[in-house]
Amino acid sequence: MDETTKDEIRSIIHEVFQKNSQVLMISLNDETGLPILTFTRNPDDSISEITDPDITNRYAALAGASTSLGDRTLSTLSQERVRLIHVQGKDKDVAIAVSSNLISLVVTIPSGSPNIIAEKLNAQLKVKI
């Protein structure tokens, strides 16, 4: 992916953070599970890009494994594919939206609607990637 495309994606992600104060983290991965970009909200409410490969690879692996597990579970019930995984937790809610060329992982505060944010982000970005 070229740097111009990444800059466009960065701009879109920053906009998502600005419009949704409940978003704590966004991690984007390509369809093979490789990390593209990961951003987090800091305690001072600023937004920073995570560039440490150990951290970005960890989130990419989490998203990939969750999607793979969901696909295997669904394949035993029907021939459909996972499109969205949503986990509501005590301290954070997590959603993973999947399209043919992008996996978006969104972490929010509880009841922050990460599923809606992840799906909208995926729809907006899949035309750019």
Coordinates of N, CA, C and O in Angstrom, one line a residue:
M1 N 0.9 -1.2 0.0 CA 0.0 0.0 0.0 C 0.9 1.2 0.0 O 1.8 1.3 0.8
D2 N 0.6 2.2 -0.9 CA 1.4 3.4 -1.0 C 1.1 4.4 0.1 O 0.1 4.3 0.8
E3 N 2.0 5.3 0.4 CA 1.9 6.2 1.5 C 0.8 7.2 1.3 O 0.2 7.6 2.3
T4 N 0.4 7.5 0.1 CA -0.7 8.4 -0.2 C -2.0 7.8 0.3 O -2.8 8.4 1.0
T5 N -2.2 6.5 0.0 CA -3.4 5.8 0.5 C -3.4 5.7 2.0 O -4.5 5.9 2.6
K6 N -2.3 5.4 2.6 CA -2.2 5.4 4.1 C -2.5 6.7 4.7 O -3.2 6.8 5.7
D7 N -2.1 7.8 4.1 CA -2.4 9.1 4.6 C -3.9 9.4 4.5 O -4.5 10.0 5.4
E8 N -4.6 9.0 3.4 CA -6.0 9.1 3.3 C -6.7 8.3 4.4 O -7.7 8.8 5.0
I9 N -6.2 7.1 4.7 CA -6.8 6.2 5.7 C -6.6 6.8 7.1 O -7.5 6.9 7.9
R10 N -5.4 7.4 7.3 CA -5.1 8.1 8.6 C -6.1 9.2 8.8 O -6.6 9.4 9.9
S11 N -6.4 10.0 7.8 CA -7.3 11.1 7.9 C -8.7 10.6 8.3 O -9.4 11.1 9.1
I12 N -9.2 9.5 7.6 CA -10.5 8.9 7.9 C -10.5 8.4 9.4 O -11.5 8.6 10.1
I13 N -9.5 7.7 9.8 CA -9.5 7.2 11.2 C -9.5 8.3 12.2 O -10.2 8.3 13.2
H14 N -8.7 9.4 11.9 CA -8.8 10.5 12.9 C -10.2 11.1 12.9 O -10.6 11.5 14.0
E15 N -10.8 11.2 11.8 CA -12.2 11.7 11.8 C -13.1 10.8 12.6 O -14.0 11.3 13.4
V16 N -13.0 9.5 12.5 CA -13.8 8.5 13.3 C -13.5 8.8 14.8 O -14.5 8.9 15.6
F17 N -12.3 9.0 15.2 CA -12.0 9.2 16.6 C -12.6 10.5 17.1 O -13.1 10.6 18.2
Q18 N -12.5 11.6 16.2 CA -13.1 12.9 16.6 C -14.6 12.8 16.8 O -15.2 13.5 17.6
K19 N -15.3 12.1 15.9 CA -16.7 12.0 15.9 C -17.3 11.1 17.0 O -18.4 11.1 17.3
N20 N -16.4 10.1 17.4 CA -16.9 9.1 18.4 C -15.9 9.1 19.6 O -15.0 8.3 19.5
S21 N -16.3 9.8 20.6 CA -15.4 9.9 21.8 C -15.3 8.6 22.5 O -14.4 8.4 23.3
Q22 N -16.2 7.6 22.2 CA -16.2 6.3 22.9 C -15.2 5.4 22.3 O -14.9 4.3 22.9
V23 N -14.6 5.7 21.1 CA -13.6 4.8 20.5 C -12.3 4.9 21.2 O -11.8 6.0 21.4
L24 N -11.8 3.7 21.6 CA -10.5 3.7 22.3 C -9.4 3.2 21.4 O -8.2 3.6 21.5
M25 N -9.7 2.4 20.4 CA -8.6 1.9 19.5 C -9.3 1.4 18.2 O -10.4 0.9 18.1
I26 N -8.5 1.5 17.1 CA -8.9 1.0 15.8 C -7.6 0.3 15.2 O -6.6 0.9 15.1
S27 N -7.8 -0.9 14.7 CA -6.7 -1.6 14.1 C -7.2 -2.1 12.7 O -8.3 -2.8 12.7
L28 N -6.5 -1.8 11.7 CA -6.9 -2.3 10.3 C -5.9 -3.3 9.8 O -4.7 -3.1 10.0
N29 N -6.4 -4.4 9.2 CA -5.6 -5.4 8.7 C -6.1 -5.8 7.3 O -7.2 -5.6 7.0
D30 N -5.1 -6.2 6.5 CA -5.6 -6.7 5.1 C -6.2 -8.0 5.2 O -6.3 -8.7 6.3
E31 N -6.7 -8.5 4.1 CA -7.5 -9.8 4.1 C -6.6 -11.0 4.5 O -7.1 -12.0 4.9
T32 N -5.3 -10.9 4.4 CA -4.4 -12.0 4.8 C -4.1 -11.9 6.3 O -3.4 -12.8 6.8
G33 N -4.5 -10.8 6.9 CA -4.2 -10.7 8.4 C -3.0 -9.8 8.7 O -2.7 -9.7 9.8
L34 N -2.4 -9.2 7.7 CA -1.2 -8.4 7.9 C -1.7 -7.0 8.4 O -2.7 -6.5 7.8
P35 N -1.0 -6.4 9.4 CA -1.5 -5.1 9.9 C -1.2 -4.0 8.9 O -0.2 -4.0 8.2
I36 N -2.2 -3.1 8.8 CA -2.1 -1.9 7.9 C -1.8 -0.7 8.8 O -0.7 -0.1 8.7
L37 N -2.7 -0.4 9.7 CA -2.6 0.8 10.6 C -3.3 0.5 11.9 O -4.3 -0.2 11.9
T38 N -2.7 1.0 13.0 CA -3.4 0.8 14.3 C -3.3 2.2 15.1 O -2.2 2.7 15.1
F39 N -4.4 2.6 15.6 CA -4.4 3.9 16.3 C -5.1 3.7 17.7 O -6.0 2.8 17.8
T40 N -4.7 4.5 18.7 CA -5.2 4.4 20.0 C -5.5 5.8 20.6 O -4.8 6.7 20.2
R41 N -6.5 5.8 21.4 CA -6.8 7.1 22.1 C -6.0 7.1 23.4 O -6.0 6.1 24.2
N42 N -5.2 8.1 23.7 CA -4.4 8.2 24.9 C -5.2 8.8 26.0 O -6.3 9.3 25.8
P43 N -4.7 8.6 27.3 CA -5.4 9.1 28.4 C -5.7 10.6 28.4 O -6.7 11.1 28.9
D44 N -4.8 11.4 27.7 CA -5.1 12.8 27.5 C -6.0 13.2 26.4 O -6.2 14.3 26.0
D45 N -6.7 12.1 25.8 CA -7.6 12.3 24.7 C -7.0 12.5 23.4 O -7.7 12.7 22.4
S46 N -5.7 12.5 23.3 CA -5.0 12.6 22.0 C -5.0 11.3 21.3 O -5.3 10.2 21.9
I47 N -4.8 11.3 20.0 CA -4.8 10.0 19.2 C -3.4 9.8 18.7 O -2.8 10.7 18.2
S48 N -2.9 8.6 18.8 CA -1.6 8.3 18.3 C -1.6 7.0 17.5 O -2.4 6.1 17.8
E49 N -0.7 6.9 16.6 CA -0.5 5.7 15.8 C 0.5 4.8 16.5 O 1.5 5.2 16.9
I50 N 0.1 3.5 16.5 CA 1.0 2.5 17.1 C 1.8 1.9 16.0 O 1.3 1.4 15.0
T51 N 3.1 2.0 16.1 CA 4.0 1.5 15.0 C 4.9 0.3 15.5 O 5.6 -0.2 14.7
D52 N 4.7 0.0 16.8 CA 5.5 -1.2 17.3 C 5.0 -2.5 16.6 O 3.8 -2.8 16.9
P53 N 5.8 -3.2 15.9 CA 5.3 -4.4 15.2 C 4.8 -5.5 16.1 O 3.9 -6.2 15.7
D54 N 5.4 -5.6 17.3 CA 4.9 -6.6 18.2 C 3.4 -6.3 18.6 O 2.6 -7.2 18.7
I55 N 3.1 -5.0 18.8 CA 1.7 -4.7 19.2 C 0.8 -4.8 18.0 O -0.3 -5.4 18.1
T56 N 1.2 -4.3 16.8 CA 0.3 -4.3 15.7 C 0.1 -5.7 15.2 O -1.1 -6.1 14.8
N57 N 1.1 -6.6 15.3 CA 1.0 -8.0 14.9 C 0.0 -8.7 15.9 O -0.7 -9.6 15.5
R58 N 0.1 -8.3 17.1 CA -0.8 -9.0 18.1 C -2.3 -8.7 17.8 O -3.1 -9.6 17.9
Y59 N -2.6 -7.5 17.5 CA -4.0 -7.1 17.2 C -4.4 -7.8 15.9 O -5.5 -8.2 15.7
A60 N -3.5 -7.8 14.9 CA -3.8 -8.5 13.6 C -4.1 -10.0 13.8 O -5.0 -10.5 13.3
A61 N -3.3 -10.6 14.7 CA -3.5 -12.0 15.0 C -4.8 -12.2 15.7 O -5.5 -13.2 15.4
L62 N -5.1 -11.3 16.6 CA -6.4 -11.5 17.3 C -7.6 -11.4 16.4 O -8.5 -12.2 16.4
A63 N -7.5 -10.4 15.5 CA -8.6 -10.2 14.5 C -8.7 -11.4 13.5 O -9.8 -11.9 13.3
G64 N -7.5 -11.8 13.1 CA -7.5 -13.0 12.1 C -8.0 -14.3 12.8 O -8.8 -15.0 12.2
A65 N -7.6 -14.5 14.0 CA -8.0 -15.7 14.7 C -9.5 -15.7 15.0 O -10.2 -16.7 14.9
S66 N -10.0 -14.6 15.4 CA -11.4 -14.4 15.7 C -12.2 -14.7 14.5 O -13.2 -15.4 14.5
T67 N -11.8 -14.1 13.4 CA -12.5 -14.3 12.1 C -12.5 -15.7 11.6 O -13.5 -16.3 11.2
S68 N -11.3 -16.3 11.8 CA -11.1 -17.7 11.4 C -12.0 -18.7 12.2 O -12.7 -19.5 11.7
L69 N -12.0 -18.4 13.5 CA -12.9 -19.2 14.4 C -14.3 -19.0 14.1 O -15.1 -20.0 14.0
G70 N -14.7 -17.8 13.8 CA -16.1 -17.5 13.4 C -16.5 -18.2 12.1 O -17.6 -18.7 12.0
D71 N -15.6 -18.2 11.2 CA -15.8 -18.8 9.9 C -16.0 -20.3 10.1 O -16.9 -20.9 9.5
R72 N -15.1 -20.9 10.9 CA -15.3 -22.4 11.1 C -16.6 -22.7 11.8 O -17.2 -23.7 11.5
T73 N -16.9 -21.9 12.8 CA -18.2 -22.1 13.5 C -19.4 -22.0 12.6 O -20.3 -22.9 12.6
L74 N -19.4 -21.0 11.7 CA -20.5 -20.8 10.8 C -20.6 -21.9 9.8 O -21.6 -22.3 9.3
S75 N -19.4 -22.4 9.3 CA -19.4 -23.4 8.3 C -20.0 -24.7 8.7 O -20.4 -25.5 7.9
T76 N -20.0 -24.9 10.0 CA -20.6 -26.1 10.5 C -22.1 -26.0 10.5 O -22.8 -27.0 10.5
L77 N -22.6 -24.8 10.5 CA -24.0 -24.5 10.5 C -24.6 -24.3 9.1 O -25.7 -24.7 8.8
S78 N -23.8 -23.6 8.3 CA -24.3 -23.3 7.0 C -23.0 -22.9 6.2 O -21.9 -23.0 6.7
Q79 N -23.2 -22.5 5.0 CA -22.1 -22.1 4.1 C -21.8 -20.6 4.1 O -21.3 -20.1 3.1
E80 N -22.2 -19.9 5.1 CA -22.0 -18.5 5.2 C -20.7 -18.1 5.8 O -20.0 -18.9 6.4
R81 N -20.2 -16.9 5.5 CA -19.0 -16.4 6.1 C -19.2 -15.3 7.1 O -20.2 -14.6 7.1
V82 N -18.3 -15.2 8.1 CA -18.4 -14.2 9.1 C -18.2 -12.8 8.5 O -17.4 -12.6 7.7
R83 N -19.1 -11.9 8.9 CA -19.0 -10.5 8.4 C -18.8 -9.6 9.6 O -18.2 -8.6 9.4
L84 N -19.2 -10.0 10.8 CA -19.1 -9.1 11.9 C -19.0 -10.0 13.2 O -19.8 -10.9 13.4
I85 N -18.1 -9.7 14.1 CA -18.0 -10.3 15.4 C -18.1 -9.2 16.4 O -17.4 -8.1 16.3
H86 N -19.0 -9.3 17.4 CA -19.2 -8.3 18.4 C -19.1 -8.9 19.8 O -19.9 -9.8 20.0
V87 N -18.2 -8.4 20.6 CA -18.1 -8.9 22.0 C -18.3 -7.8 22.9 O -17.6 -6.8 22.9
Q88 N -19.2 -7.9 23.8 CA -19.5 -6.9 24.8 C -18.8 -7.4 26.1 O -19.1 -8.4 26.6
G89 N -17.9 -6.5 26.7 CA -17.2 -6.9 27.9 C -17.6 -5.9 29.0 O -18.4 -5.0 28.9
K90 N -17.0 -6.2 30.2 CA -17.2 -5.3 31.3 C -16.6 -4.0 31.2 O -17.2 -3.0 31.5
D91 N -15.3 -3.9 30.7 CA -14.6 -2.7 30.6 C -14.5 -2.1 29.2 O -14.3 -1.0 29.0
K92 N -14.7 -3.0 28.1 CA -14.5 -2.6 26.8 C -15.4 -3.5 25.9 O -15.7 -4.6 26.2
D93 N -15.9 -2.9 24.8 CA -16.6 -3.6 23.8 C -15.7 -3.7 22.5 O -15.0 -2.8 22.2
V94 N -15.7 -4.8 21.9 CA -14.9 -5.1 20.7 C -15.7 -5.5 19.5 O -16.6 -6.4 19.7
A95 N -15.5 -5.0 18.3 CA -16.1 -5.5 17.1 C -15.1 -5.7 16.0 O -14.1 -4.9 16.0
I96 N -15.2 -6.7 15.3 CA -14.4 -7.0 14.1 C -15.3 -7.1 12.9 O -16.1 -8.0 12.8
A97 N -15.1 -6.2 12.0 CA -15.9 -6.2 10.7 C -15.0 -6.7 9.6 O -13.8 -6.4 9.5
V98 N -15.5 -7.6 8.8 CA -14.7 -8.3 7.8 C -15.3 -8.0 6.4 O -16.5 -8.2 6.2
S99 N -14.5 -7.6 5.4 CA -14.9 -7.6 4.0 C -13.9 -8.3 3.2 O -12.9 -8.9 3.8
S100 N -14.0 -8.3 1.9 CA -13.1 -9.2 1.1 C -11.7 -8.7 1.1 O -10.8 -9.5 0.9
N101 N -11.4 -7.4 1.5 CA -10.0 -7.0 1.4 C -9.6 -6.2 2.7 O -8.6 -5.6 2.7
L102 N -10.4 -6.3 3.8 CA -10.1 -5.5 5.0 C -10.8 -6.1 6.2 O -11.9 -6.6 6.2
I103 N -10.0 -6.1 7.3 CA -10.5 -6.5 8.6 C -10.3 -5.3 9.5 O -9.2 -4.8 9.7
S104 N -11.4 -4.8 10.1 CA -11.4 -3.6 11.0 C -11.7 -4.1 12.4 O -12.8 -4.6 12.6
L105 N -10.8 -3.8 13.3 CA -11.0 -4.1 14.7 C -11.2 -2.8 15.5 O -10.4 -1.9 15.4
V106 N -12.4 -2.6 16.1 CA -12.7 -1.4 16.8 C -13.0 -1.7 18.3 O -13.8 -2.6 18.6
V107 N -12.3 -1.0 19.2 CA -12.5 -1.2 20.6 C -13.1 0.1 21.2 O -12.6 1.2 20.9
T108 N -14.2 0.0 21.9 CA -14.9 1.2 22.5 C -15.1 1.0 24.0 O -14.9 -0.1 24.5
I109 N -15.5 2.0 24.7 CA -16.0 1.9 26.0 C -17.3 1.0 26.0 O -17.9 0.8 24.9
P110 N -17.7 0.5 27.1 CA -19.0 -0.3 27.1 C -20.1 0.4 26.5 O -20.3 1.6 26.8
S111 N -20.9 -0.2 25.7 CA -22.1 0.3 25.0 C -21.7 1.4 24.1 O -22.5 2.4 23.8
G112 N -20.5 1.3 23.5 CA -20.0 2.4 22.6 C -20.3 2.0 21.1 O -19.8 2.7 20.2
S113 N -21.1 1.0 20.8 CA -21.5 0.6 19.5 C -20.3 0.3 18.5 O -20.3 0.8 17.4
P114 N -19.3 -0.5 19.0 CA -18.2 -0.7 18.1 C -18.6 -1.4 16.8 O -18.0 -1.3 15.7
N115 N -19.7 -2.2 16.8 CA -20.1 -3.0 15.7 C -20.6 -2.0 14.6 O -20.2 -2.2 13.4
I116 N -21.3 -1.0 14.9 CA -21.7 0.0 13.9 C -20.6 0.8 13.4 O -20.4 1.0 12.2
I117 N -19.7 1.2 14.3 CA -18.5 2.0 13.8 C -17.6 1.1 12.9 O -17.1 1.6 11.9
A118 N -17.4 -0.1 13.3 CA -16.5 -1.0 12.5 C -17.1 -1.3 11.1 O -16.4 -1.2 10.1
E119 N -18.4 -1.5 11.0 CA -19.0 -1.7 9.7 C -19.0 -0.5 8.9 O -18.7 -0.6 7.7
K120 N -19.3 0.7 9.4 CA -19.2 1.9 8.6 C -17.8 2.2 8.2 O -17.6 2.6 7.0
L121 N -16.8 2.0 9.1 CA -15.4 2.2 8.7 C -15.0 1.2 7.6 O -14.4 1.6 6.6
N122 N -15.4 0.0 7.7 CA -15.1 -1.0 6.7 C -15.6 -0.6 5.3 O -15.0 -0.7 4.3
A123 N -16.9 -0.2 5.4 CA -17.6 0.2 4.1 C -16.9 1.4 3.5 O -16.7 1.4 2.3
Q124 N -16.5 2.3 4.3 CA -15.8 3.5 3.8 C -14.4 3.3 3.3 O -14.0 3.8 2.3
L125 N -13.7 2.4 3.9 CA -12.3 2.1 3.5 C -12.1 1.1 2.4 O -11.1 1.1 1.8
K126 N -13.1 0.2 2.3 CA -12.9 -0.9 1.3 C -12.7 -0.4 -0.1 O -12.2 -1.0 -1.0
V127 N -13.3 0.8 -0.4 CA -13.1 1.4 -1.7 C -11.7 2.0 -1.9 O -11.3 2.2 -3.0
K128 N -11.0 2.3 -0.8 CA -9.7 2.9 -0.9 C -8.6 1.9 -0.9 O -7.5 2.1 -1.3
I129 N -8.9 0.7 -0.4 CA -7.8 -0.3 -0.2 C -8.0 -1.4 -1.3 O -9.0 -1.8 -1.7

